[in-house]
Amino acid sequence: MGMEIDVLVQGNKELLSELERIVQYRFTDLRLLQKALVHASFAFEQAQIGKNNETLEFIGDAVLDLVIGHILYTRYPEMKEGELTRLRAALVNETHLAVMAREIELGRFLFLGKGEDASHGRNKSSILSCAFEALIGAVFEDAGYEMASSLINRLFVPTIETKKEEMLIADAKSRLQEVLQEKHNEGPSYRLDLEEGPSHQKSFTISVMFRDEVLGTGEARSKKEAEQRAAAAALKAIAVSGDA
């Protein structure tokens, strides 16, 4: 990894130790952790082209896909392949990885070029998600699959159920449409029952109708989400009654 990373490690031992404490993992080779924190903009300014976190990010991305895939496969044996793929994508996309990075305060540990730092690079989702992947890659390189898997489990498992619920609600309208089309050859309609509150804090109550019957009702801050929640309630009711 070269002399330059060694110099950074020597000068930043306290900072690196603090991050180790937060993620509850102590590196055998601190140079891996240091490299995971070096953004391309910093390496470029230091004339150390290529001495950045991009290759560790590449490894981390693959490890995350594998470990999260395995967690989902084990936890939800009833889920179809397409659903598993979409749930994994919801957990391993830039937005969610940036949320995970913020939870461990990764932004303040990054080594950024002056321009990138000045333009709030420490809070950019693209930079944070890449650094998070690089951190996972560094743990994998330092200690192998089991250790990386244990860290990913600890960080991700609390959010998996929420993401699954969000995904099911987001999918509910299209799933309800499919169920009714298949059984009755026609789809549902949505009725706005109530719209209340000031413009910046509106609340919508919407019912999903089928042949003048209310199948389910949902309430949310947007019409779209209220419709999705109504459809989710309808699907639950249909599953309980065993009929559409």
mmCIF file of C-alpha atoms in Angstrom:
data_model
loop_
_atom_site.group_PDB
_atom_site.id
_atom_site.type_symbol
_atom_site.label_atom_id
_atom_site.label_comp_id
_atom_site.label_asym_id
_atom_site.label_seq_id
_atom_site.Cartn_x
_atom_site.Cartn_y
_atom_site.Cartn_z
ATOM 1 C CA MET A 1 0.000 0.000 0.000
ATOM 2 C CA GLY A 2 3.009 2.242 0.149
ATOM 3 C CA MET A 3 4.771 4.665 2.382
ATOM 4 C CA GLU A 4 2.148 7.418 2.126
ATOM 5 C CA ILE A 5 -0.602 5.330 3.771
ATOM 6 C CA ASP A 6 1.873 4.435 6.556
ATOM 7 C CA VAL A 7 2.499 8.139 7.160
ATOM 8 C CA LEU A 8 -1.247 8.828 7.366
ATOM 9 C CA VAL A 9 -1.725 5.919 9.790
ATOM 10 C CA GLN A 10 1.060 7.273 12.054
ATOM 11 C CA GLY A 11 -0.484 10.735 12.093
ATOM 12 C CA ASN A 12 -4.116 9.608 12.579
ATOM 13 C CA LYS A 13 -3.962 6.765 15.106
ATOM 14 C CA GLU A 14 -6.401 8.430 17.513
ATOM 15 C CA LEU A 15 -8.933 9.137 14.793
ATOM 16 C CA LEU A 16 -8.689 5.564 13.474
ATOM 17 C CA SER A 17 -9.059 4.128 17.002
ATOM 18 C CA GLU A 18 -12.214 6.159 17.519
ATOM 19 C CA LEU A 19 -13.778 4.722 14.372
ATOM 20 C CA GLU A 20 -12.718 1.216 15.461
ATOM 21 C CA ARG A 21 -14.564 1.787 18.747
ATOM 22 C CA ILE A 22 -17.718 2.945 16.942
ATOM 23 C CA VAL A 23 -17.842 -0.080 14.595
ATOM 24 C CA GLN A 24 -16.667 -2.429 17.370
ATOM 25 C CA TYR A 25 -13.922 -3.937 15.274
ATOM 26 C CA ARG A 26 -10.144 -3.648 15.782
ATOM 27 C CA PHE A 27 -8.040 -3.907 12.639
ATOM 28 C CA THR A 28 -4.942 -6.083 12.455
ATOM 29 C CA ASP A 29 -3.689 -3.896 9.601
ATOM 30 C CA LEU A 30 -4.645 -0.270 10.249
ATOM 31 C CA ARG A 31 -3.490 0.668 6.746
ATOM 32 C CA LEU A 32 -6.629 -0.989 5.376
ATOM 33 C CA LEU A 33 -8.868 1.193 7.535
ATOM 34 C CA GLN A 34 -6.870 4.285 6.598
ATOM 35 C CA LYS A 35 -7.120 3.490 2.896
ATOM 36 C CA ALA A 36 -10.900 2.976 3.190
ATOM 37 C CA LEU A 37 -11.195 6.591 4.364
ATOM 38 C CA VAL A 38 -9.154 8.201 1.563
ATOM 39 C CA HIS A 39 -11.370 9.739 -1.113
ATOM 40 C CA ALA A 40 -10.025 10.097 -4.671
ATOM 41 C CA SER A 41 -10.039 13.923 -4.317
ATOM 42 C CA PHE A 42 -7.605 13.742 -1.371
ATOM 43 C CA ALA A 43 -5.315 11.243 -3.128
ATOM 44 C CA PHE A 44 -5.286 13.449 -6.244
ATOM 45 C CA GLU A 45 -4.303 16.550 -4.252
ATOM 46 C CA GLN A 46 -1.507 14.610 -2.566
ATOM 47 C CA ALA A 47 -0.317 13.370 -5.990
ATOM 48 C CA GLN A 48 -1.097 9.829 -4.867
ATOM 49 C CA ILE A 49 -3.324 8.886 -7.798
ATOM 50 C CA GLY A 50 -4.858 5.459 -7.289
ATOM 51 C CA LYS A 51 -4.051 5.427 -3.555
ATOM 52 C CA ASN A 52 -7.701 5.829 -2.577
ATOM 53 C CA ASN A 53 -10.633 3.761 -1.352
ATOM 54 C CA GLU A 54 -12.091 2.781 -4.753
ATOM 55 C CA THR A 55 -10.732 -0.785 -4.955
ATOM 56 C CA LEU A 56 -11.808 -1.495 -1.357
ATOM 57 C CA GLU A 57 -15.225 -0.102 -2.307
ATOM 58 C CA PHE A 58 -15.356 -2.619 -5.178
ATOM 59 C CA ILE A 59 -14.675 -5.502 -2.756
ATOM 60 C CA GLY A 60 -17.084 -4.140 -0.135
ATOM 61 C CA ASP A 61 -19.886 -3.866 -2.664
ATOM 62 C CA ALA A 62 -19.524 -7.562 -3.551
ATOM 63 C CA VAL A 63 -19.310 -8.614 0.119
ATOM 64 C CA LEU A 64 -22.433 -6.592 1.012
ATOM 65 C CA ASP A 65 -24.393 -8.154 -1.847
ATOM 66 C CA LEU A 66 -23.395 -11.642 -0.732
ATOM 67 C CA VAL A 67 -23.922 -11.192 3.023
ATOM 68 C CA ILE A 68 -27.208 -9.259 2.747
ATOM 69 C CA GLY A 69 -28.409 -11.795 0.174
ATOM 70 C CA HIS A 70 -27.605 -14.611 2.598
ATOM 71 C CA ILE A 71 -29.296 -12.846 5.538
ATOM 72 C CA LEU A 72 -32.490 -12.359 3.493
ATOM 73 C CA TYR A 73 -32.427 -15.899 2.103
ATOM 74 C CA THR A 74 -32.173 -17.244 5.669
ATOM 75 C CA ARG A 75 -34.698 -14.898 7.296
ATOM 76 C CA TYR A 76 -37.398 -15.005 4.625
ATOM 77 C CA PRO A 77 -37.480 -18.507 3.096
ATOM 78 C CA GLU A 78 -40.993 -17.816 1.737
ATOM 79 C CA MET A 79 -39.924 -14.834 -0.388
ATOM 80 C CA LYS A 80 -39.562 -15.210 -4.141
ATOM 81 C CA GLU A 81 -36.275 -14.474 -5.903
ATOM 82 C CA GLY A 82 -37.572 -11.221 -7.425
ATOM 83 C CA GLU A 83 -38.725 -9.957 -4.003
ATOM 84 C CA LEU A 84 -35.404 -10.914 -2.399
ATOM 85 C CA THR A 85 -33.536 -9.059 -5.149
ATOM 86 C CA ARG A 86 -35.644 -5.928 -4.683
ATOM 87 C CA LEU A 87 -35.328 -5.989 -0.898
ATOM 88 C CA ARG A 88 -31.551 -6.397 -1.154
ATOM 89 C CA ALA A 89 -31.460 -3.468 -3.602
ATOM 90 C CA ALA A 90 -33.403 -1.351 -1.087
ATOM 91 C CA LEU A 91 -30.805 -2.161 1.582
ATOM 92 C CA VAL A 92 -27.649 -1.853 -0.537
ATOM 93 C CA ASN A 93 -28.482 1.266 -2.552
ATOM 94 C CA GLU A 94 -26.669 4.607 -2.242
ATOM 95 C CA THR A 95 -29.383 6.268 -0.137
ATOM 96 C CA HIS A 96 -29.594 3.532 2.490
ATOM 97 C CA LEU A 97 -25.829 2.966 2.676
ATOM 98 C CA ALA A 98 -25.416 6.720 3.251
ATOM 99 C CA VAL A 99 -27.937 6.477 6.124
ATOM 100 C CA MET A 100 -25.871 3.625 7.612
ATOM 101 C CA ALA A 101 -22.685 5.680 7.142
ATOM 102 C CA ARG A 102 -24.246 8.636 8.989
ATOM 103 C CA GLU A 103 -25.234 6.349 11.872
ATOM 104 C CA ILE A 104 -21.564 5.541 12.475
ATOM 105 C CA GLU A 105 -20.562 9.190 11.809
ATOM 106 C CA LEU A 106 -18.356 8.083 8.926
ATOM 107 C CA GLY A 107 -18.317 11.540 7.330
ATOM 108 C CA ARG A 108 -16.078 13.104 9.945
ATOM 109 C CA PHE A 109 -13.413 10.421 9.489
ATOM 110 C CA LEU A 110 -13.017 10.894 5.724
ATOM 111 C CA PHE A 111 -9.942 12.303 4.017
ATOM 112 C CA LEU A 112 -11.246 14.617 1.293
ATOM 113 C CA GLY A 113 -9.642 17.093 -1.073
ATOM 114 C CA LYS A 114 -10.036 20.752 -0.062
ATOM 115 C CA GLY A 115 -12.609 21.485 -2.770
ATOM 116 C CA GLU A 116 -14.683 18.422 -1.954
ATOM 117 C CA ASP A 117 -14.536 19.221 1.758
ATOM 118 C CA ALA A 118 -15.594 22.838 1.152
ATOM 119 C CA SER A 119 -18.619 21.710 -0.888
ATOM 120 C CA HIS A 120 -19.950 19.585 2.019
ATOM 121 C CA GLY A 121 -18.513 16.326 0.674
ATOM 122 C CA ARG A 122 -18.669 14.815 4.173
ATOM 123 C CA ASN A 123 -22.426 14.701 3.917
ATOM 124 C CA LYS A 124 -22.819 13.701 0.249
ATOM 125 C CA SER A 125 -24.660 10.410 -0.054
ATOM 126 C CA SER A 126 -22.488 9.279 -2.985
ATOM 127 C CA ILE A 127 -19.235 9.792 -1.033
ATOM 128 C CA LEU A 128 -20.623 8.319 2.198
ATOM 129 C CA SER A 129 -22.061 5.200 0.543
ATOM 130 C CA CYS A 130 -18.783 4.511 -1.280
ATOM 131 C CA ALA A 131 -16.763 4.977 1.913
ATOM 132 C CA PHE A 132 -19.146 2.653 3.761
ATOM 133 C CA GLU A 133 -18.582 -0.036 1.118
ATOM 134 C CA ALA A 134 -14.825 0.563 1.350
ATOM 135 C CA LEU A 135 -14.984 0.115 5.144
ATOM 136 C CA ILE A 136 -16.748 -3.253 4.691
ATOM 137 C CA GLY A 137 -14.133 -4.172 2.068
ATOM 138 C CA ALA A 138 -11.352 -3.252 4.506
ATOM 139 C CA VAL A 139 -12.825 -5.490 7.240
ATOM 140 C CA PHE A 140 -13.144 -8.338 4.727
ATOM 141 C CA GLU A 141 -9.519 -7.904 3.592
ATOM 142 C CA ASP A 142 -8.329 -7.659 7.199
ATOM 143 C CA ALA A 143 -10.201 -10.600 8.701
ATOM 144 C CA GLY A 144 -12.190 -12.499 6.081
ATOM 145 C CA TYR A 145 -15.820 -13.345 5.455
ATOM 146 C CA GLU A 146 -16.992 -14.286 8.971
ATOM 147 C CA MET A 147 -15.874 -11.016 10.542
ATOM 148 C CA ALA A 148 -17.305 -8.908 7.697
ATOM 149 C CA SER A 149 -20.560 -10.880 7.912
ATOM 150 C CA SER A 150 -20.823 -10.347 11.666
ATOM 151 C CA LEU A 151 -20.308 -6.565 11.286
ATOM 152 C CA ILE A 152 -22.888 -6.344 8.465
ATOM 153 C CA ASN A 153 -25.388 -8.365 10.519
ATOM 154 C CA ARG A 154 -24.946 -6.065 13.509
ATOM 155 C CA LEU A 155 -25.386 -2.900 11.432
ATOM 156 C CA PHE A 156 -28.159 -4.015 9.068
ATOM 157 C CA VAL A 157 -30.451 -6.448 10.873
ATOM 158 C CA PRO A 158 -32.297 -3.728 12.879
ATOM 159 C CA THR A 159 -33.398 -2.042 9.625
ATOM 160 C CA ILE A 160 -34.303 -5.099 7.536
ATOM 161 C CA GLU A 161 -37.868 -5.583 8.825
ATOM 162 C CA THR A 162 -38.692 -1.880 8.307
ATOM 163 C CA LYS A 163 -37.371 -1.988 4.737
ATOM 164 C CA LYS A 164 -39.409 -5.124 4.053
ATOM 165 C CA GLU A 165 -42.591 -3.429 5.330
ATOM 166 C CA GLU A 166 -41.845 -0.309 3.236
ATOM 167 C CA MET A 167 -41.307 -2.460 0.160
ATOM 168 C CA LEU A 168 -44.521 -4.418 0.698
ATOM 169 C CA ILE A 169 -46.524 -1.199 1.149
ATOM 170 C CA ALA A 170 -44.910 0.337 -1.958
ATOM 171 C CA ASP A 171 -45.777 -2.815 -3.926
ATOM 172 C CA ALA A 172 -49.290 -3.135 -2.533
ATOM 173 C CA LYS A 173 -51.146 -1.232 -5.295
ATOM 174 C CA SER A 174 -49.695 -3.311 -8.117
ATOM 175 C CA ARG A 175 -50.163 -6.561 -6.152
ATOM 176 C CA LEU A 176 -53.821 -5.740 -5.402
ATOM 177 C CA GLN A 177 -54.390 -4.857 -9.061
ATOM 178 C CA GLU A 178 -52.948 -8.251 -10.080
ATOM 179 C CA VAL A 179 -55.036 -10.187 -7.539
ATOM 180 C CA LEU A 180 -58.334 -8.560 -8.610
ATOM 181 C CA GLN A 181 -57.571 -8.689 -12.331
ATOM 182 C CA GLU A 182 -56.743 -12.364 -12.100
ATOM 183 C CA LYS A 183 -59.847 -13.239 -10.128
ATOM 184 C CA HIS A 184 -62.472 -10.829 -11.501
ATOM 185 C CA ASN A 185 -60.915 -9.362 -14.627
ATOM 186 C CA GLU A 186 -61.197 -5.818 -13.314
ATOM 187 C CA GLY A 187 -59.153 -3.621 -11.015
ATOM 188 C CA PRO A 188 -59.926 -1.527 -7.913
ATOM 189 C CA SER A 189 -60.568 2.212 -7.677
ATOM 190 C CA TYR A 190 -59.435 4.676 -4.998
ATOM 191 C CA ARG A 191 -61.681 7.178 -3.195
ATOM 192 C CA LEU A 192 -60.470 10.212 -1.260
ATOM 193 C CA ASP A 193 -62.444 10.147 2.017
ATOM 194 C CA LEU A 194 -60.772 12.954 3.920
ATOM 195 C CA GLU A 195 -58.193 15.677 3.394
ATOM 196 C CA GLU A 196 -57.306 17.698 6.475
ATOM 197 C CA GLY A 197 -54.653 19.899 8.048
ATOM 198 C CA PRO A 198 -52.714 22.956 6.830
ATOM 199 C CA SER A 199 -51.058 22.803 3.393
ATOM 200 C CA HIS A 200 -47.590 22.013 4.796
ATOM 201 C CA GLN A 201 -48.928 19.218 7.009
ATOM 202 C CA LYS A 202 -51.823 17.664 5.159
ATOM 203 C CA SER A 203 -53.224 14.257 5.972
ATOM 204 C CA PHE A 204 -55.143 12.150 3.443
ATOM 205 C CA THR A 205 -57.508 9.257 4.132
ATOM 206 C CA ILE A 206 -58.195 7.080 1.099
ATOM 207 C CA SER A 207 -60.262 3.929 0.644
ATOM 208 C CA VAL A 208 -59.707 1.326 -2.027
ATOM 209 C CA MET A 209 -63.004 0.244 -3.593
ATOM 210 C CA PHE A 210 -64.054 -2.775 -5.577
ATOM 211 C CA ARG A 211 -67.623 -3.028 -6.905
ATOM 212 C CA ASP A 212 -68.888 -0.433 -4.358
ATOM 213 C CA GLU A 213 -67.288 -2.286 -1.455
ATOM 214 C CA VAL A 214 -64.492 -0.809 0.684
ATOM 215 C CA LEU A 215 -61.614 -3.300 0.717
ATOM 216 C CA GLY A 216 -59.238 -1.253 2.853
ATOM 217 C CA THR A 217 -58.465 2.270 4.067
ATOM 218 C CA GLY A 218 -55.155 4.072 4.527
ATOM 219 C CA GLU A 219 -54.028 7.369 5.988
ATOM 220 C CA ALA A 220 -50.775 9.194 5.154
ATOM 221 C CA ARG A 221 -49.174 12.565 4.430
ATOM 222 C CA SER A 222 -49.422 12.084 0.660
ATOM 223 C CA LYS A 223 -52.222 10.712 -1.534
ATOM 224 C CA LYS A 224 -49.865 8.196 -3.116
ATOM 225 C CA GLU A 225 -48.810 6.721 0.225
ATOM 226 C CA ALA A 226 -52.394 6.714 1.544
ATOM 227 C CA GLU A 227 -53.411 4.709 -1.565
ATOM 228 C CA GLN A 228 -50.517 2.287 -0.985
ATOM 229 C CA ARG A 229 -51.517 1.841 2.658
ATOM 230 C CA ALA A 230 -55.165 1.275 1.674
ATOM 231 C CA ALA A 231 -54.060 -1.378 -0.840
ATOM 232 C CA ALA A 232 -51.838 -3.028 1.808
ATOM 233 C CA ALA A 233 -54.826 -3.145 4.214
ATOM 234 C CA ALA A 234 -56.971 -4.651 1.438
ATOM 235 C CA LEU A 235 -54.387 -7.344 0.716
ATOM 236 C CA LYS A 236 -54.280 -8.245 4.427
ATOM 237 C CA ALA A 237 -58.077 -8.484 4.549
ATOM 238 C CA ILE A 238 -58.143 -10.630 1.396
ATOM 239 C CA ALA A 239 -55.457 -12.931 2.836
ATOM 240 C CA VAL A 240 -57.484 -13.356 6.058
ATOM 241 C CA SER A 241 -60.807 -14.018 4.289
ATOM 242 C CA GLY A 242 -59.162 -16.105 1.568
ATOM 243 C CA ASP A 243 -61.274 -14.333 -1.024
ATOM 244 C CA ALA A 244 -61.169 -11.221 -3.204
#
